[in-house]
Coordinates of C-alpha atoms in Angstrom, one line a residue:
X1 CA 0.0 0.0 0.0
X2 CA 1.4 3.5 -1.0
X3 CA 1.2 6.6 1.2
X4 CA -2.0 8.3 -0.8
X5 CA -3.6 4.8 -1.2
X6 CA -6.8 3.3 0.3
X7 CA -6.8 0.2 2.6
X8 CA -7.2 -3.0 0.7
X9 CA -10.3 -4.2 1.9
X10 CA -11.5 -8.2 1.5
X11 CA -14.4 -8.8 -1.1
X12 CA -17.2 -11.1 -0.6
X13 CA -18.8 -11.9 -3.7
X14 CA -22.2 -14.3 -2.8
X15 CA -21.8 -15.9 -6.3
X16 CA -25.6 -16.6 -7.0
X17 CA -26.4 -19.5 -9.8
X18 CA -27.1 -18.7 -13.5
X19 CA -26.3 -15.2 -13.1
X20 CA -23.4 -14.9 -15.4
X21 CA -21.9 -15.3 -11.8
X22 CA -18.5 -17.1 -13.2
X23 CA -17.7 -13.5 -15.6
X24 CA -17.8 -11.5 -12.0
X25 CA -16.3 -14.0 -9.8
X26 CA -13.1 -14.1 -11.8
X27 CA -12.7 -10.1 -11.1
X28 CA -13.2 -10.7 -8.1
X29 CA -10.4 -13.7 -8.2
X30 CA -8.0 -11.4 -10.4
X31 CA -8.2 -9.0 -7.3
X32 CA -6.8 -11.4 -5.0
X33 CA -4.4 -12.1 -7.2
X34 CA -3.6 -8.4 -7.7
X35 CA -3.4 -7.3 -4.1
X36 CA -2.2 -11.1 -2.7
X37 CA -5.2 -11.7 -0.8
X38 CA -5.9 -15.5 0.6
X39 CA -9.4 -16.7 -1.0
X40 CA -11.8 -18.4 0.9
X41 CA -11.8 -21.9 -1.2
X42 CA -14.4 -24.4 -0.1
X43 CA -14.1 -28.1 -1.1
X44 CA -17.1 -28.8 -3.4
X45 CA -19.2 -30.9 -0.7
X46 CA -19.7 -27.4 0.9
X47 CA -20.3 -25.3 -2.1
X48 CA -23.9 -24.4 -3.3
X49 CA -24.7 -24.6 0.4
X50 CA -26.0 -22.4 3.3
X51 CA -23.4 -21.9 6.1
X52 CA -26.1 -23.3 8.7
X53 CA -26.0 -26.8 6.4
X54 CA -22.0 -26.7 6.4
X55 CA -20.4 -29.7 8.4
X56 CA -19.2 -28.6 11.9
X57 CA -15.7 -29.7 11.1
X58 CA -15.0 -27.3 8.2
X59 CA -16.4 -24.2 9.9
X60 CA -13.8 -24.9 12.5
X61 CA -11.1 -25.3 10.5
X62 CA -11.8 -21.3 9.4
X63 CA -10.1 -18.4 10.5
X64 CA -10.2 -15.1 10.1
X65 CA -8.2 -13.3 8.1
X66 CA -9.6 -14.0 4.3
X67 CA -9.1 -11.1 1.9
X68 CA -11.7 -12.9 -1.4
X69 CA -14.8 -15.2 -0.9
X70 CA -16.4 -15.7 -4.9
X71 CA -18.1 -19.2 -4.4
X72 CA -21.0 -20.6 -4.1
X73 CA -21.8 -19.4 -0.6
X74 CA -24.7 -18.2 0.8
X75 CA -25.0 -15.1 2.5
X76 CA -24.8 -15.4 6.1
X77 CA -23.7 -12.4 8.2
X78 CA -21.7 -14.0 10.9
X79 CA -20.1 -16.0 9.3
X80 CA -18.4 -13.5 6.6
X81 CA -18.3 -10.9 9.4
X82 CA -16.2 -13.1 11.7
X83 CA -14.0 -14.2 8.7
X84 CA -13.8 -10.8 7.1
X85 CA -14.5 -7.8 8.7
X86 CA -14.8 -4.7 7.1
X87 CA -15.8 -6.3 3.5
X88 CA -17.1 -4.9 0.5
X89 CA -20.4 -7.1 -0.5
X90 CA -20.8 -7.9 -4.0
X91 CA -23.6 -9.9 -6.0
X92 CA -25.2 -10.7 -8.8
X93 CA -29.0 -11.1 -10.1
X94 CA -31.2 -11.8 -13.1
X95 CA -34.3 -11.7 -14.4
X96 CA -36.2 -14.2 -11.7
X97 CA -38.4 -16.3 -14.4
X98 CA -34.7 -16.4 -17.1
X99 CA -32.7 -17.4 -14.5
X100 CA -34.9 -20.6 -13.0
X101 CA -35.3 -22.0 -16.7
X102 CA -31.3 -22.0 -17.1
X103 CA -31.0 -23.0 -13.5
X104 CA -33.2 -26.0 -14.8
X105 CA -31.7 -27.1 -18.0
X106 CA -28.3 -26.6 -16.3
X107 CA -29.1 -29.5 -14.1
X108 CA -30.7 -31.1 -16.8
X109 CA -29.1 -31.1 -19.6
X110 CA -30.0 -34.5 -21.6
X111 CA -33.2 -34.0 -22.9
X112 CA -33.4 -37.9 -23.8
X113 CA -33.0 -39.2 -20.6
X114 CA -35.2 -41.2 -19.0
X115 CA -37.8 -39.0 -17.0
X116 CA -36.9 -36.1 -18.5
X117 CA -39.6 -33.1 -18.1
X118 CA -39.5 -29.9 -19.5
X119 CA -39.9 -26.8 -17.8
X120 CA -43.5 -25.9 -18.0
X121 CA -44.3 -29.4 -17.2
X122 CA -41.6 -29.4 -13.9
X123 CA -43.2 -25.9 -12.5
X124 CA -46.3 -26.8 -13.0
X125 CA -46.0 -30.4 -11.1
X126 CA -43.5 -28.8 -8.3
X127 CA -45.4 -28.1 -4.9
X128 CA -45.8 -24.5 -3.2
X129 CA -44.3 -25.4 -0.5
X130 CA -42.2 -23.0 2.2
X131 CA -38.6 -22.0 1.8
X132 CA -36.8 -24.4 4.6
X133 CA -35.1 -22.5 6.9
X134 CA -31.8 -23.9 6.1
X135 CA -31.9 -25.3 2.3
X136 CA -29.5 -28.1 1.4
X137 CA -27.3 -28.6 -1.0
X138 CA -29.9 -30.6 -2.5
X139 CA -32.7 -28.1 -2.1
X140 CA -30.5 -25.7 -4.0
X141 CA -30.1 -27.4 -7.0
X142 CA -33.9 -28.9 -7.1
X143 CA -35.2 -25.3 -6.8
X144 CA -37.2 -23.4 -4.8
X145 CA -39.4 -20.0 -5.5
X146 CA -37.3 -16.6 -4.6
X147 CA -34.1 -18.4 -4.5
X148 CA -32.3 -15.0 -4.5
X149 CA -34.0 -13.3 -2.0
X150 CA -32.6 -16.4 0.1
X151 CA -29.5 -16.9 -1.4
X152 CA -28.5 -12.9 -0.8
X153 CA -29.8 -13.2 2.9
X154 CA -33.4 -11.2 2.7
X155 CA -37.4 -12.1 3.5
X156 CA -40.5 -11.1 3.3
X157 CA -40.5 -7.3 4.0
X158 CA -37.4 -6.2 2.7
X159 CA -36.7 -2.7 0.9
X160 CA -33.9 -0.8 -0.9
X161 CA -32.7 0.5 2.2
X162 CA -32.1 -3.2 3.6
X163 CA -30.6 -3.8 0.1
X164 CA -27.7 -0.9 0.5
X165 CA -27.3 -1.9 3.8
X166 CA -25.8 -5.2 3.0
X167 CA -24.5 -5.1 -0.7
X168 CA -22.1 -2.4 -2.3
X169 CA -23.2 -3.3 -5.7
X170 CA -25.3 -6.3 -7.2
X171 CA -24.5 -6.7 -10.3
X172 CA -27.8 -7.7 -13.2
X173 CA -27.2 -9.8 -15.6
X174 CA -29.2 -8.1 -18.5
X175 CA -27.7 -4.5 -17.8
X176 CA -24.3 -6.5 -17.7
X177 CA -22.0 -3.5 -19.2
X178 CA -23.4 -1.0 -16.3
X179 CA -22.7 -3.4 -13.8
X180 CA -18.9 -4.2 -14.8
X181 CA -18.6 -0.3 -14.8
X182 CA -19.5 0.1 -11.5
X183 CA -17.3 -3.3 -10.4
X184 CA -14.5 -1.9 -12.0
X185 CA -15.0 1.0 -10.0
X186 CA -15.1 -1.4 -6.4
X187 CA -12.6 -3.1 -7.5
X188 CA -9.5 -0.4 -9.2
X189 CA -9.3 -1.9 -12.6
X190 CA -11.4 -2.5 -15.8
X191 CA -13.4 -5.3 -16.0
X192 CA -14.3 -6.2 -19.7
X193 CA -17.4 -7.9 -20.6
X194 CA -15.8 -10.9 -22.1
X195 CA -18.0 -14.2 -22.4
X196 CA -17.1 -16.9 -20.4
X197 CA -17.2 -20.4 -21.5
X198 CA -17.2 -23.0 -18.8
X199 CA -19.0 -26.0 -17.3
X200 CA -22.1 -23.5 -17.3
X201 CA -22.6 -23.3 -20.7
X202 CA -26.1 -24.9 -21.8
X203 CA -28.6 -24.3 -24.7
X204 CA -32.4 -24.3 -24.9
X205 CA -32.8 -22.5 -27.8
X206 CA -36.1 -24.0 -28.6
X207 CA -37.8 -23.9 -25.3
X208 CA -41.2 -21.8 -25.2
X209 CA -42.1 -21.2 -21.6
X210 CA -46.2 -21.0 -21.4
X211 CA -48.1 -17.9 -20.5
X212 CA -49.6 -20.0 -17.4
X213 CA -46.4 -21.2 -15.8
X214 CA -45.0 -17.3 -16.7
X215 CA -47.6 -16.0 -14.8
X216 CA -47.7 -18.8 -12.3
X217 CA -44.5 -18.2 -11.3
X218 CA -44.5 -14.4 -11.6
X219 CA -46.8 -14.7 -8.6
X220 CA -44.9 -17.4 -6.6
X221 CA -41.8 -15.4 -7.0
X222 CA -43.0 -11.7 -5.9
X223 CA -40.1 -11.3 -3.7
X224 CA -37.1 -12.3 -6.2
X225 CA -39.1 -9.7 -8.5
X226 CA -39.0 -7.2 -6.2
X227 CA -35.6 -7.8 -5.2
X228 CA -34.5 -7.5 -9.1
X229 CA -36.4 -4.2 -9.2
X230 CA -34.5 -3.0 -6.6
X231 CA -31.4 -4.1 -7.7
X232 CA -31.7 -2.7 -11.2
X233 CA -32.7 0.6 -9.6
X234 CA -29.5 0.9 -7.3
X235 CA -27.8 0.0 -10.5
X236 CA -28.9 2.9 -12.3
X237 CA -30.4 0.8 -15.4
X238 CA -34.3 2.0 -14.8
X239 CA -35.6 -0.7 -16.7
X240 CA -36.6 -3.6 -14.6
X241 CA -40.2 -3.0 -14.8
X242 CA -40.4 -2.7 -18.6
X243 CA -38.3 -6.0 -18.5
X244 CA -41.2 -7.7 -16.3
X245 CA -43.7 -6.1 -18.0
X246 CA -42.1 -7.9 -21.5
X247 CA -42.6 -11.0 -19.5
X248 CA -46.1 -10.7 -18.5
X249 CA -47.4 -9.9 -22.1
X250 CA -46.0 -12.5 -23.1
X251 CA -43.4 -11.3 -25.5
X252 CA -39.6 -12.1 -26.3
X253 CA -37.9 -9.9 -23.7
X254 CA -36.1 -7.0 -26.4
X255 CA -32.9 -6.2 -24.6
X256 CA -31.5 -10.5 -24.6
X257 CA -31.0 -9.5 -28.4
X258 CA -28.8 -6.7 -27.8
X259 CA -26.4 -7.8 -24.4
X260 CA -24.1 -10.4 -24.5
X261 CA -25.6 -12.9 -22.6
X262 CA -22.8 -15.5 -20.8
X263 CA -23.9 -18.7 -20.6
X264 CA -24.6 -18.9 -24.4
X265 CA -28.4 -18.4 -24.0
X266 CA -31.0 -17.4 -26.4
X267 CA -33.6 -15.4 -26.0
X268 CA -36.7 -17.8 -23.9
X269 CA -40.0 -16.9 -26.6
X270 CA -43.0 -16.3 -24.6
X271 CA -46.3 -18.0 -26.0

């Protein structure tokens, strides 16, 4: 650290699934690098998990002392206080309904296999059941309505001032350019919106969600709605409620054409 320079300070980045997460979280990764910070590396049996599911073993093997966190954590105050005080909080969203469907065909990928189920016919046959109070590993991946409210750490009630209270930016996936603006801002250094190809990648370029399951889960899922409202807002992008709007009347959402989507999607046609 020079004489005019600011502290370094550690960055937790609550990498959410499907949200062109893997583009950010290697920013956040090159930061380490750049500053020498120790990342906060999880073996797999305790990534895509919720701290109060993590085994009692690993947790006490942690110390504080961290400088980057940019897996598949969820947020959990104490745990990234008492590992990192004084963070900045990073994250990332997308459109709730876009971001289920590649959730979905992420995990299930072989359309031939035995069982297989679309996802119109999947929604419509999974339960509206409760949130648990501490999702698995498994409940992570088989879904559950306003994932990202609970993955980011909020409930029922939230506002914009809980939002800014927690998070110094979260990033949305369809305003991509704006967000990697403001990261580069956060984080000292450009951060180019270069497509990332990985295990993520997936295709469903001929999937046509139906108006019934789009509005079915439009209502199931008021609270990741409202939290990508807010978040686009923060942002400065104004146009989350056009984007929801696009949704609800059923049309191709106009701004997939023109952003450079990262997990090789095409745009989901509304019908």
């Amino acid at each position: 650290m020079t004489e005019n320079s600011q502290p370094v300070k550690p960055v937790v980045y609550i990498k959410t699934h499907k949200t062109a997460s893997t583009l950010i979280r290697n920013a956040v990764e090159k930061y380490a690098d750049i500053h020498q910070l120790t990342r906060l590396l999880p073996p797999d049996t305790e990534q895509s998990n919720f701290v109060c599911n993590m085994s009692a073993d690993y947790l006490a093997s942690l110390q504080p002392g961290y400088g980057v966190s940019a897996r598949h954590i969820a947020y959990d105050r104490d745990f990234f206080q008492r590992l990192m005080p004084g963070a900045l909080y990073i994250s990332s969203v997308r459109e709730p309904l876009e971001r289920a469907i590649s959730h979905y065909y992420y995990l299930h990928p072989d359309r031939n296999a035995p069982g297989f189920a679309d996802f119109n016919h999947w929604y419509a046959n999974t339960p509206d059941t409760p949130v648990p109070a501490c999702p698995t590993q498994h409940d992570v991946h088989a879904g559950f309505d306003n994932y990202m409210v609970r993955w980011l750490g909020f409930s029922e009630g939230f506002d914009d001032a809980a939002v800014r209270a927690v998070y110094d930016l979260i990033c949305v996936q369809e305003n991509m350019d704006l967000s990697l603006q403001r990261l580069s801002g956060l984080l000292g250094f450009e951060v180019k919106n270069q497509r990332v190809r990985d295990s993520n990648d997936n295709t469903y370029q001929n999937f046509r969600v139906s108006a019934e399951i789009a509005e079915l889960f439009r209502e199931r899922n008021r609270l990741d709605y409202h939290l990508y409202e807010i978040s686009s807002e923060l942002l400065g992008a104004g146009q989350a409620s056009a984007d929801i709007a696009a949704v609800s009347t059923q049309r191709k959402i106009p701004w997939y054409r023109k952003i450079p989507l990262l997990d090789a999607l095409v745009p989901v046609s509304y019908t």
